[in-house]
PDB file of C-alpha atoms in Angstrom:
ATOM      1  CA  UNK A 224     -15.308   7.573  -7.161  1.00 47.00           C
ATOM      2  CA  UNK A 225     -15.569  11.098  -5.760  1.00 60.00           C
ATOM      3  CA  UNK A 226     -12.866  10.231  -3.252  1.00 62.00           C
ATOM      4  CA  UNK A 227     -10.458   8.846  -5.855  1.00 60.00           C
ATOM      5  CA  UNK A 228     -10.911  11.945  -8.004  1.00 69.00           C
ATOM      6  CA  UNK A 229     -10.285  14.253  -5.074  1.00 79.00           C
ATOM      7  CA  UNK A 230      -7.137  12.307  -4.168  1.00 72.00           C
ATOM      8  CA  UNK A 231      -5.889  12.396  -7.795  1.00 72.00           C
ATOM      9  CA  UNK A 232      -6.497  16.159  -7.998  1.00 84.00           C
ATOM     10  CA  UNK A 233      -4.694  16.875  -4.747  1.00 84.00           C
ATOM     11  CA  UNK A 234      -1.784  14.596  -5.693  1.00 79.00           C
ATOM     12  CA  UNK A 235      -1.449  16.071  -9.232  1.00 82.00           C
ATOM     13  CA  UNK A 236      -1.576  19.596  -7.852  1.00 90.00           C
ATOM     14  CA  UNK A 237       1.250  18.687  -5.468  1.00 86.00           C
ATOM     15  CA  UNK A 238       3.221  17.054  -8.303  1.00 83.00           C
ATOM     16  CA  UNK A 239       2.890  20.145 -10.515  1.00 88.00           C
ATOM     17  CA  UNK A 240       3.898  22.495  -7.715  1.00 89.00           C
ATOM     18  CA  UNK A 241       6.917  20.277  -7.091  1.00 85.00           C
ATOM     19  CA  UNK A 242       7.944  19.886 -10.745  1.00 85.00           C
ATOM     20  CA  UNK A 243       7.970  23.666 -11.231  1.00 86.00           C
ATOM     21  CA  UNK A 244       9.819  24.114  -7.952  1.00 83.00           C
ATOM     22  CA  UNK A 245       7.195  26.567  -6.762  1.00 83.00           C
ATOM     23  CA  UNK A 246       7.450  25.137  -3.294  1.00 78.00           C
ATOM     24  CA  UNK A 247      10.652  25.728  -1.302  1.00 76.00           C
ATOM     25  CA  UNK A 248      12.327  22.320  -1.399  1.00 66.00           C
ATOM     26  CA  UNK A 249      13.117  22.555   2.327  1.00 70.00           C
ATOM     27  CA  UNK A 250       9.405  22.014   2.974  1.00 68.00           C
ATOM     28  CA  UNK A 251       9.433  18.522   1.544  1.00 65.00           C
ATOM     29  CA  UNK A 252      13.111  17.626   2.026  1.00 61.00           C
ATOM     30  CA  UNK A 253      13.528  14.985   4.636  1.00 57.00           C
ATOM     31  CA  UNK A 254      10.568  13.620   6.409  1.00 67.00           C
ATOM     32  CA  UNK A 255       7.522  15.824   5.939  1.00 77.00           C
ATOM     33  CA  UNK A 256       5.548  12.951   4.367  1.00 73.00           C
ATOM     34  CA  UNK A 257       6.847  10.637   7.065  1.00 72.00           C
ATOM     35  CA  UNK A 258       5.750  13.012   9.849  1.00 83.00           C
ATOM     36  CA  UNK A 259       2.253  13.331   8.368  1.00 84.00           C
ATOM     37  CA  UNK A 260       2.157   9.553   8.056  1.00 78.00           C
ATOM     38  CA  UNK A 261       3.040   9.278  11.754  1.00 83.00           C
ATOM     39  CA  UNK A 262       0.223  11.689  12.627  1.00 87.00           C
ATOM     40  CA  UNK A 263      -2.116   9.506  10.578  1.00 81.00           C
ATOM     41  CA  UNK A 264      -1.026   6.274  12.202  1.00 78.00           C
ATOM     42  CA  UNK A 265      -1.561   7.796  15.622  1.00 87.00           C
ATOM     43  CA  UNK A 266      -5.126   8.745  14.648  1.00 87.00           C
ATOM     44  CA  UNK A 267      -5.756   5.286  13.236  1.00 80.00           C
ATOM     45  CA  UNK A 268      -4.513   3.823  16.529  1.00 82.00           C
ATOM     46  CA  UNK A 269      -6.841   6.086  18.511  1.00 87.00           C
ATOM     47  CA  UNK A 270      -9.698   4.943  16.282  1.00 82.00           C
ATOM     48  CA  UNK A 271      -8.906   1.287  16.963  1.00 77.00           C
ATOM     49  CA  UNK A 272      -8.377   1.794  20.693  1.00 82.00           C
ATOM     50  CA  UNK A 273     -11.613   3.704  21.229  1.00 83.00           C
ATOM     51  CA  UNK A 274     -13.550   1.130  19.195  1.00 75.00           C
ATOM     52  CA  UNK A 275     -16.188  -0.624  21.279  1.00 73.00           C
ATOM     53  CA  UNK A 276     -15.572  -3.922  19.477  1.00 67.00           C
ATOM     54  CA  UNK A 277     -11.813  -4.034  20.118  1.00 69.00           C
ATOM     55  CA  UNK A 278     -11.950  -7.464  21.733  1.00 71.00           C
ATOM     56  CA  UNK A 279     -14.006  -9.049  18.949  1.00 68.00           C
ATOM     57  CA  UNK A 280     -11.573  -7.552  16.442  1.00 64.00           C
ATOM     58  CA  UNK A 281      -8.569  -9.239  18.033  1.00 69.00           C
ATOM     59  CA  UNK A 282     -10.417 -12.550  18.104  1.00 71.00           C
ATOM     60  CA  UNK A 283     -10.917 -12.282  14.354  1.00 67.00           C
ATOM     61  CA  UNK A 284      -7.188 -12.928  13.787  1.00 73.00           C
ATOM     62  CA  UNK A 285      -6.515 -16.599  13.195  1.00 80.00           C
ATOM     63  CA  UNK A 286      -4.413 -19.004  11.206  1.00 81.00           C
ATOM     64  CA  UNK A 287      -6.770 -18.912   8.212  1.00 85.00           C
ATOM     65  CA  UNK A 288      -5.994 -15.213   7.791  1.00 88.00           C
ATOM     66  CA  UNK A 289      -2.524 -16.141   6.517  1.00 90.00           C
ATOM     67  CA  UNK A 290      -4.362 -16.977   3.315  1.00 94.00           C
ATOM     68  CA  UNK A 291      -4.654 -13.248   2.570  1.00 95.00           C
ATOM     69  CA  UNK A 292      -0.907 -12.421   2.294  1.00 95.00           C
ATOM     70  CA  UNK A 293      -0.348 -15.729   0.464  1.00 96.00           C
ATOM     71  CA  UNK A 294      -3.038 -14.831  -2.109  1.00 97.00           C
ATOM     72  CA  UNK A 295      -1.485 -11.390  -2.594  1.00 97.00           C
ATOM     73  CA  UNK A 296       1.930 -12.956  -3.228  1.00 97.00           C
ATOM     74  CA  UNK A 297       0.574 -15.663  -5.569  1.00 97.00           C
ATOM     75  CA  UNK A 298      -1.588 -13.224  -7.560  1.00 97.00           C
ATOM     76  CA  UNK A 299       1.165 -10.617  -7.948  1.00 97.00           C
ATOM     77  CA  UNK A 300       3.777 -13.166  -9.038  1.00 97.00           C
ATOM     78  CA  UNK A 301       1.424 -14.883 -11.494  1.00 97.00           C
ATOM     79  CA  UNK A 302       0.502 -11.619 -13.204  1.00 97.00           C
ATOM     80  CA  UNK A 303       4.128 -10.390 -13.205  1.00 97.00           C
ATOM     81  CA  UNK A 304       4.918 -13.663 -14.976  1.00 97.00           C
ATOM     82  CA  UNK A 305       2.258 -12.823 -17.599  1.00 96.00           C
ATOM     83  CA  UNK A 306       3.700  -9.298 -17.913  1.00 95.00           C
ATOM     84  CA  UNK A 307       7.105 -10.713 -18.852  1.00 95.00           C
ATOM     85  CA  UNK A 308       5.657 -12.076 -22.119  1.00 95.00           C
ATOM     86  CA  UNK A 309       5.054  -8.489 -23.242  1.00 94.00           C
ATOM     87  CA  UNK A 310       8.223  -6.888 -21.861  1.00 91.00           C
ATOM     88  CA  UNK A 311      10.730  -8.581 -24.154  1.00 86.00           C
ATOM     89  CA  UNK A 312      13.539  -6.350 -22.922  1.00 86.00           C
ATOM     90  CA  UNK A 313      13.478  -8.111 -19.545  1.00 92.00           C
ATOM     91  CA  UNK A 314      13.518 -11.771 -18.526  1.00 93.00           C
ATOM     92  CA  UNK A 315      10.753 -13.587 -16.665  1.00 95.00           C
ATOM     93  CA  UNK A 316      12.688 -13.640 -13.387  1.00 95.00           C
ATOM     94  CA  UNK A 317      13.449  -9.892 -13.735  1.00 95.00           C
ATOM     95  CA  UNK A 318       9.755  -9.050 -14.015  1.00 96.00           C
ATOM     96  CA  UNK A 319       8.880 -11.293 -11.084  1.00 96.00           C
ATOM     97  CA  UNK A 320      11.628  -9.668  -8.997  1.00 96.00           C
ATOM     98  CA  UNK A 321      10.122  -6.233  -9.715  1.00 96.00           C
ATOM     99  CA  UNK A 322       6.680  -7.590  -8.780  1.00 96.00           C
ATOM    100  CA  UNK A 323       8.123  -9.002  -5.551  1.00 95.00           C
ATOM    101  CA  UNK A 324       8.623  -5.439  -4.335  1.00 94.00           C
ATOM    102  CA  UNK A 325       4.901  -5.335  -3.379  1.00 95.00           C
ATOM    103  CA  UNK A 326       5.060  -1.504  -3.477  1.00 91.00           C
ATOM    104  CA  UNK A 327       8.066  -1.448  -1.141  1.00 86.00           C
ATOM    105  CA  UNK A 328       9.976   0.734  -3.605  1.00 80.00           C
ATOM    106  CA  UNK A 329      12.825   1.888  -1.377  1.00 74.00           C
ATOM    107  CA  UNK A 330      13.950  -1.581  -0.332  1.00 78.00           C
ATOM    108  CA  UNK A 331      13.161  -3.476  -3.545  1.00 85.00           C
ATOM    109  CA  UNK A 332      14.991  -1.082  -5.884  1.00 82.00           C
ATOM    110  CA  UNK A 333      18.135  -1.062  -3.747  1.00 79.00           C
ATOM    111  CA  UNK A 334      18.072  -4.839  -3.234  1.00 84.00           C
ATOM    112  CA  UNK A 335      17.591  -5.588  -6.938  1.00 88.00           C
ATOM    113  CA  UNK A 336      20.400  -3.211  -7.915  1.00 83.00           C
ATOM    114  CA  UNK A 337      22.722  -4.771  -5.322  1.00 79.00           C
ATOM    115  CA  UNK A 338      22.077  -8.419  -6.114  1.00 85.00           C
ATOM    116  CA  UNK A 339      21.824  -8.044  -9.886  1.00 88.00           C
ATOM    117  CA  UNK A 340      25.112  -6.168 -10.383  1.00 81.00           C
ATOM    118  CA  UNK A 341      27.057  -9.347  -9.544  1.00 84.00           C
ATOM    119  CA  UNK A 342      25.600 -11.262 -12.507  1.00 87.00           C
ATOM    120  CA  UNK A 343      24.676  -8.692 -15.192  1.00 87.00           C
ATOM    121  CA  UNK A 344      26.866  -5.700 -14.376  1.00 82.00           C
ATOM    122  CA  UNK A 345      26.212  -2.373 -12.708  1.00 76.00           C
ATOM    123  CA  UNK A 346      24.503  -0.605 -15.627  1.00 77.00           C
ATOM    124  CA  UNK A 347      21.770  -3.191 -16.295  1.00 82.00           C
ATOM    125  CA  UNK A 348      21.310  -3.751 -12.564  1.00 83.00           C
ATOM    126  CA  UNK A 349      20.760  -0.011 -12.039  1.00 80.00           C
ATOM    127  CA  UNK A 350      18.231   0.018 -14.866  1.00 83.00           C
ATOM    128  CA  UNK A 351      16.267  -2.843 -13.367  1.00 88.00           C
ATOM    129  CA  UNK A 352      16.514  -1.116  -9.980  1.00 85.00           C
ATOM    130  CA  UNK A 353      15.056   2.087 -11.464  1.00 83.00           C
ATOM    131  CA  UNK A 354      12.306   0.047 -13.085  1.00 89.00           C
ATOM    132  CA  UNK A 355      11.544  -1.531  -9.698  1.00 90.00           C
ATOM    133  CA  UNK A 356      11.501   1.889  -8.044  1.00 84.00           C
ATOM    134  CA  UNK A 357       9.056   3.343 -10.580  1.00 85.00           C
ATOM    135  CA  UNK A 358       6.838   0.252 -10.820  1.00 92.00           C
ATOM    136  CA  UNK A 359       6.473   0.022  -7.055  1.00 90.00           C
ATOM    137  CA  UNK A 360       5.837   3.764  -6.630  1.00 86.00           C
ATOM    138  CA  UNK A 361       3.157   3.451  -9.318  1.00 90.00           C
ATOM    139  CA  UNK A 362       1.687   0.436  -7.520  1.00 93.00           C
ATOM    140  CA  UNK A 363       1.529   2.473  -4.322  1.00 90.00           C
ATOM    141  CA  UNK A 364      -0.257   5.250  -6.177  1.00 88.00           C
ATOM    142  CA  UNK A 365      -2.683   2.866  -7.903  1.00 92.00           C
ATOM    143  CA  UNK A 366      -3.581   1.246  -4.596  1.00 93.00           C
ATOM    144  CA  UNK A 367      -4.018   4.575  -2.809  1.00 90.00           C
ATOM    145  CA  UNK A 368      -6.020   6.199  -5.590  1.00 89.00           C
ATOM    146  CA  UNK A 369      -8.118   3.180  -6.527  1.00 92.00           C
ATOM    147  CA  UNK A 370      -9.056   1.962  -3.044  1.00 92.00           C
ATOM    148  CA  UNK A 371     -12.735   3.000  -3.169  1.00 92.00           C
ATOM    149  CA  UNK A 372     -13.213   1.516  -6.647  1.00 94.00           C
ATOM    150  CA  UNK A 373     -11.319  -1.741  -5.924  1.00 95.00           C
ATOM    151  CA  UNK A 374     -13.376  -2.326  -2.790  1.00 95.00           C
ATOM    152  CA  UNK A 375     -16.588  -2.194  -4.787  1.00 94.00           C
ATOM    153  CA  UNK A 376     -15.395  -4.603  -7.498  1.00 94.00           C
ATOM    154  CA  UNK A 377     -13.149  -7.061  -5.616  1.00 95.00           C
ATOM    155  CA  UNK A 378     -14.539  -6.999  -2.093  1.00 93.00           C
ATOM    156  CA  UNK A 379     -13.299  -5.712   1.234  1.00 94.00           C
ATOM    157  CA  UNK A 380      -9.841  -7.323   1.045  1.00 95.00           C
ATOM    158  CA  UNK A 381      -9.010  -5.430  -2.167  1.00 96.00           C
ATOM    159  CA  UNK A 382      -7.363  -2.345  -0.551  1.00 96.00           C
ATOM    160  CA  UNK A 383      -5.198  -4.668   1.566  1.00 96.00           C
ATOM    161  CA  UNK A 384      -4.057  -6.910  -1.305  1.00 97.00           C
ATOM    162  CA  UNK A 385      -3.478  -4.054  -3.747  1.00 96.00           C
ATOM    163  CA  UNK A 386      -1.444  -2.107  -1.176  1.00 95.00           C
ATOM    164  CA  UNK A 387       1.037  -4.950  -0.691  1.00 94.00           C
ATOM    165  CA  UNK A 388       3.549  -4.010   1.982  1.00 90.00           C
ATOM    166  CA  UNK A 389       1.845  -0.656   2.567  1.00 90.00           C
ATOM    167  CA  UNK A 390      -1.228  -2.314   4.045  1.00 91.00           C
ATOM    168  CA  UNK A 391       0.451  -1.900   7.442  1.00 83.00           C
ATOM    169  CA  UNK A 392       1.357   1.791   7.207  1.00 80.00           C
ATOM    170  CA  UNK A 393       0.520   4.208   4.353  1.00 82.00           C
ATOM    171  CA  UNK A 394      -2.601   2.284   3.453  1.00 88.00           C
ATOM    172  CA  UNK A 395      -3.933   1.766   6.994  1.00 88.00           C
ATOM    173  CA  UNK A 396      -6.098   4.898   6.949  1.00 88.00           C
ATOM    174  CA  UNK A 397      -7.730   3.761   3.695  1.00 91.00           C
ATOM    175  CA  UNK A 398      -8.150   0.184   4.945  1.00 92.00           C
ATOM    176  CA  UNK A 399      -9.804   1.668   8.016  1.00 91.00           C
ATOM    177  CA  UNK A 400     -12.061   3.781   5.814  1.00 90.00           C
ATOM    178  CA  UNK A 401     -12.992   1.290   3.037  1.00 92.00           C
ATOM    179  CA  UNK A 402     -12.439  -2.243   4.385  1.00 92.00           C
ATOM    180  CA  UNK A 403     -13.703  -1.378   7.844  1.00 90.00           C
ATOM    181  CA  UNK A 404     -11.874  -1.016  11.130  1.00 86.00           C
ATOM    182  CA  UNK A 405     -12.271  -4.697  12.001  1.00 86.00           C
ATOM    183  CA  UNK A 406      -9.868  -5.581   9.161  1.00 90.00           C
ATOM    184  CA  UNK A 407      -7.068  -3.291  10.407  1.00 89.00           C
ATOM    185  CA  UNK A 408      -5.316  -6.093  12.404  1.00 87.00           C
ATOM    186  CA  UNK A 409      -5.444  -8.302   9.296  1.00 91.00           C
ATOM    187  CA  UNK A 410      -3.927  -5.466   7.231  1.00 92.00           C
ATOM    188  CA  UNK A 411      -1.018  -5.215   9.696  1.00 86.00           C
ATOM    189  CA  UNK A 412      -0.435  -8.982   9.633  1.00 86.00           C
ATOM    190  CA  UNK A 413      -0.551  -8.861   5.822  1.00 92.00           C
ATOM    191  CA  UNK A 414       2.065  -6.078   5.691  1.00 88.00           C
ATOM    192  CA  UNK A 415       4.412  -7.827   8.119  1.00 83.00           C
ATOM    193  CA  UNK A 416       4.318 -11.121   6.182  1.00 86.00           C
ATOM    194  CA  UNK A 417       4.908  -9.324   2.879  1.00 90.00           C
ATOM    195  CA  UNK A 418       7.761  -7.313   4.341  1.00 83.00           C
ATOM    196  CA  UNK A 419       9.494 -10.539   5.287  1.00 81.00           C
ATOM    197  CA  UNK A 420       8.856 -12.027   1.848  1.00 87.00           C
ATOM    198  CA  UNK A 421      10.339  -9.093  -0.139  1.00 88.00           C
ATOM    199  CA  UNK A 422      14.048  -9.840   0.495  1.00 85.00           C
ATOM    200  CA  UNK A 423      13.443 -13.595   0.259  1.00 87.00           C
ATOM    201  CA  UNK A 424      11.640 -13.460  -3.101  1.00 93.00           C
ATOM    202  CA  UNK A 425      13.928 -10.816  -4.613  1.00 91.00           C
ATOM    203  CA  UNK A 426      17.067 -12.785  -3.797  1.00 88.00           C
ATOM    204  CA  UNK A 427      15.386 -15.874  -5.234  1.00 92.00           C
ATOM    205  CA  UNK A 428      14.442 -14.210  -8.551  1.00 94.00           C
ATOM    206  CA  UNK A 429      17.731 -12.304  -8.912  1.00 89.00           C
ATOM    207  CA  UNK A 430      19.999 -15.318  -8.547  1.00 80.00           C
TER     208      UNK A 430
ATOM    209  CA  UNK B 535       8.663   0.436  10.180  1.00 50.00           C
ATOM    210  CA  UNK B 536       9.258   0.026  13.911  1.00 62.00           C
ATOM    211  CA  UNK B 537       8.188   3.631  14.556  1.00 71.00           C
ATOM    212  CA  UNK B 538       4.943   3.015  12.677  1.00 70.00           C
ATOM    213  CA  UNK B 539       3.980  -0.012  14.758  1.00 72.00           C
ATOM    214  CA  UNK B 540       5.086   1.771  17.945  1.00 85.00           C
ATOM    215  CA  UNK B 541       2.901   4.814  17.154  1.00 86.00           C
ATOM    216  CA  UNK B 542       0.002   2.546  16.267  1.00 81.00           C
ATOM    217  CA  UNK B 543       0.138   0.899  19.686  1.00 85.00           C
ATOM    218  CA  UNK B 544       0.541   4.287  21.442  1.00 92.00           C
ATOM    219  CA  UNK B 545      -2.573   5.435  19.586  1.00 89.00           C
ATOM    220  CA  UNK B 546      -4.470   2.281  20.536  1.00 86.00           C
ATOM    221  CA  UNK B 547      -3.466   2.904  24.167  1.00 91.00           C
ATOM    222  CA  UNK B 548      -4.643   6.539  24.071  1.00 91.00           C
ATOM    223  CA  UNK B 549      -7.865   5.551  22.315  1.00 88.00           C
ATOM    224  CA  UNK B 550      -8.567   2.774  24.795  1.00 88.00           C
ATOM    225  CA  UNK B 551      -7.919   4.928  27.878  1.00 90.00           C
ATOM    226  CA  UNK B 552     -10.062   7.785  26.556  1.00 88.00           C
ATOM    227  CA  UNK B 553     -12.676   5.646  24.801  1.00 84.00           C
ATOM    228  CA  UNK B 554     -15.527   7.407  26.607  1.00 84.00           C
ATOM    229  CA  UNK B 555     -14.480  10.848  25.316  1.00 82.00           C
ATOM    230  CA  UNK B 556     -16.899  11.446  22.403  1.00 78.00           C
ATOM    231  CA  UNK B 557     -14.521  13.975  20.806  1.00 77.00           C
ATOM    232  CA  UNK B 558     -12.201  11.092  19.870  1.00 75.00           C
ATOM    233  CA  UNK B 559     -14.920   9.460  17.797  1.00 73.00           C
ATOM    234  CA  UNK B 560     -14.485  12.253  15.228  1.00 79.00           C
ATOM    235  CA  UNK B 561     -11.200  10.576  14.283  1.00 80.00           C
ATOM    236  CA  UNK B 562     -12.615   9.060  11.080  1.00 73.00           C
ATOM    237  CA  UNK B 563     -13.104  12.548   9.628  1.00 81.00           C
ATOM    238  CA  UNK B 564      -9.662  13.826  10.591  1.00 86.00           C
ATOM    239  CA  UNK B 565      -8.141  10.671   9.052  1.00 82.00           C
ATOM    240  CA  UNK B 566      -9.649  11.585   5.652  1.00 80.00           C
ATOM    241  CA  UNK B 567      -8.234  15.125   5.808  1.00 86.00           C
ATOM    242  CA  UNK B 568      -4.802  13.885   6.838  1.00 85.00           C
ATOM    243  CA  UNK B 569      -4.759  11.407   3.907  1.00 79.00           C
ATOM    244  CA  UNK B 570      -5.345  14.315   1.512  1.00 84.00           C
ATOM    245  CA  UNK B 571      -2.580  16.380   3.101  1.00 87.00           C
ATOM    246  CA  UNK B 572      -0.155  13.451   2.971  1.00 79.00           C
ATOM    247  CA  UNK B 573      -0.803  12.779  -0.727  1.00 77.00           C
ATOM    248  CA  UNK B 574      -0.403  16.473  -1.516  1.00 86.00           C
ATOM    249  CA  UNK B 575       3.034  16.512   0.102  1.00 84.00           C
ATOM    250  CA  UNK B 576       3.918  13.143  -1.495  1.00 75.00           C
ATOM    251  CA  UNK B 577       3.032  14.704  -4.876  1.00 79.00           C
ATOM    252  CA  UNK B 578       5.309  17.669  -4.209  1.00 84.00           C
ATOM    253  CA  UNK B 579       8.226  15.436  -3.229  1.00 74.00           C
ATOM    254  CA  UNK B 580       7.841  13.225  -6.324  1.00 72.00           C
ATOM    255  CA  UNK B 581       7.410  16.198  -8.656  1.00 79.00           C
ATOM    256  CA  UNK B 582      10.469  17.994  -7.258  1.00 78.00           C
ATOM    257  CA  UNK B 583      12.677  14.900  -7.682  1.00 71.00           C
ATOM    258  CA  UNK B 584      14.216  15.844 -11.055  1.00 76.00           C
ATOM    259  CA  UNK B 585      16.027  12.542 -11.473  1.00 68.00           C
ATOM    260  CA  UNK B 586      12.789  10.620 -11.040  1.00 66.00           C
ATOM    261  CA  UNK B 587      10.805  12.872 -13.395  1.00 76.00           C
ATOM    262  CA  UNK B 588      13.493  12.690 -16.133  1.00 76.00           C
ATOM    263  CA  UNK B 589      13.581   8.882 -15.862  1.00 70.00           C
ATOM    264  CA  UNK B 590       9.808   8.685 -16.221  1.00 69.00           C
ATOM    265  CA  UNK B 591       9.848   8.571 -20.038  1.00 75.00           C
ATOM    266  CA  UNK B 592      12.578   5.929 -20.211  1.00 72.00           C
ATOM    267  CA  UNK B 593      11.056   3.331 -17.933  1.00 79.00           C
ATOM    268  CA  UNK B 594       7.689   4.894 -17.332  1.00 84.00           C
ATOM    269  CA  UNK B 595       5.633   2.665 -19.613  1.00 90.00           C
ATOM    270  CA  UNK B 596       7.328  -0.590 -18.600  1.00 93.00           C
ATOM    271  CA  UNK B 597       7.007   0.342 -14.943  1.00 93.00           C
ATOM    272  CA  UNK B 598       3.351   1.314 -15.307  1.00 93.00           C
ATOM    273  CA  UNK B 599       2.607  -1.938 -17.131  1.00 95.00           C
ATOM    274  CA  UNK B 600       4.290  -4.040 -14.440  1.00 96.00           C
ATOM    275  CA  UNK B 601       2.577  -2.046 -11.698  1.00 96.00           C
ATOM    276  CA  UNK B 602      -0.869  -2.429 -13.253  1.00 96.00           C
ATOM    277  CA  UNK B 603      -0.481  -6.174 -13.792  1.00 97.00           C
ATOM    278  CA  UNK B 604       1.012  -6.754 -10.342  1.00 96.00           C
ATOM    279  CA  UNK B 605      -1.827  -4.840  -8.704  1.00 97.00           C
ATOM    280  CA  UNK B 606      -4.425  -6.682 -10.783  1.00 97.00           C
ATOM    281  CA  UNK B 607      -2.927 -10.039  -9.799  1.00 97.00           C
ATOM    282  CA  UNK B 608      -3.087  -9.154  -6.127  1.00 97.00           C
ATOM    283  CA  UNK B 609      -6.682  -7.960  -6.526  1.00 97.00           C
ATOM    284  CA  UNK B 610      -7.645 -11.297  -8.065  1.00 97.00           C
ATOM    285  CA  UNK B 611      -5.833 -13.077  -5.199  1.00 96.00           C
ATOM    286  CA  UNK B 612      -7.596 -10.845  -2.672  1.00 95.00           C
ATOM    287  CA  UNK B 613     -10.948 -11.533  -4.316  1.00 96.00           C
ATOM    288  CA  UNK B 614     -10.579 -15.311  -3.948  1.00 95.00           C
ATOM    289  CA  UNK B 615      -9.328 -14.952  -0.370  1.00 94.00           C
ATOM    290  CA  UNK B 616     -12.366 -12.771   0.368  1.00 94.00           C
ATOM    291  CA  UNK B 617     -14.755 -15.320  -1.135  1.00 92.00           C
ATOM    292  CA  UNK B 618     -13.148 -18.094   0.860  1.00 91.00           C
ATOM    293  CA  UNK B 619     -12.790 -16.340   4.224  1.00 88.00           C
ATOM    294  CA  UNK B 620     -15.969 -14.277   4.301  1.00 84.00           C
ATOM    295  CA  UNK B 621     -18.533 -16.740   2.968  1.00 76.00           C
ATOM    296  CA  UNK B 622     -20.904 -16.163   5.856  1.00 66.00           C
ATOM    297  CA  UNK B 623     -20.685 -12.407   5.698  1.00 65.00           C
ATOM    298  CA  UNK B 624     -21.339 -12.332   1.962  1.00 59.00           C
ATOM    299  CA  UNK B 625     -24.383 -14.509   2.372  1.00 60.00           C
ATOM    300  CA  UNK B 626     -25.706 -12.058   4.964  1.00 60.00           C
ATOM    301  CA  UNK B 627     -25.025  -9.171   2.579  1.00 55.00           C
ATOM    302  CA  UNK B 628     -27.016 -10.812  -0.154  1.00 51.00           C
ATOM    303  CA  UNK B 629     -30.041 -11.559   2.012  1.00 46.00           C
TER     304      UNK B 629
END
């Protein structure tokens, strides 16, 4: 829990500094987060490469592991379906389309806005797109902040499933830290499969 | 996306070549610090996005609700996958 709290504090501090524009916007314009992410990924790679059990780790990948991304997809869609009973403003398919973003907020929001405007008009499509953007950013935050807690309650796959698409990039350092380095290849496989499913599922639910 | 996987494999290469250099085994600590730095900057960029902050009240609750339920669903899915795939390991943990 100490780790989650520290992460929340650091993130909130950053958010407050940003909201009051106390930080020159040039600092964060563009790709500062991206560059730090790259630095992280490089370190994660070094950690995997220098691992004595590298060979055993690669052998751990097998066909059964596809069950992990499939469970993430099934669980997310089922609960998004439940959510639609409470969000009367939106239809069942709308809620499931937002869920199908799997924390990939940039792609999912744009895709939903694009596809939806043909059937419901630009205004409603943009609203659903904004909803998808926010919901998937929040999912990313929940998965990043809650990783230590989720691991304890739901087991070592929890950070991977909760992260959705981010299990292969933003979340990798936390997977490495909380699920263990031997699950990093699985996390990458999980992210790749989900990335392919995002456009497929969104176009299916936005028909 | 491509850059991320490319960097990952570069890192794996560097780590593998220099796997006997003990300095590199400190990498778990530096990863934790870099995560904190990244989330700090991510916070700044979200906070300074006025459009996003002003939209927060309009769709904030709906979005949070969908995000919480979606995450919970995936956690339940991940829990069953874990039970199914790691039976042996869990038995060892319990012993």
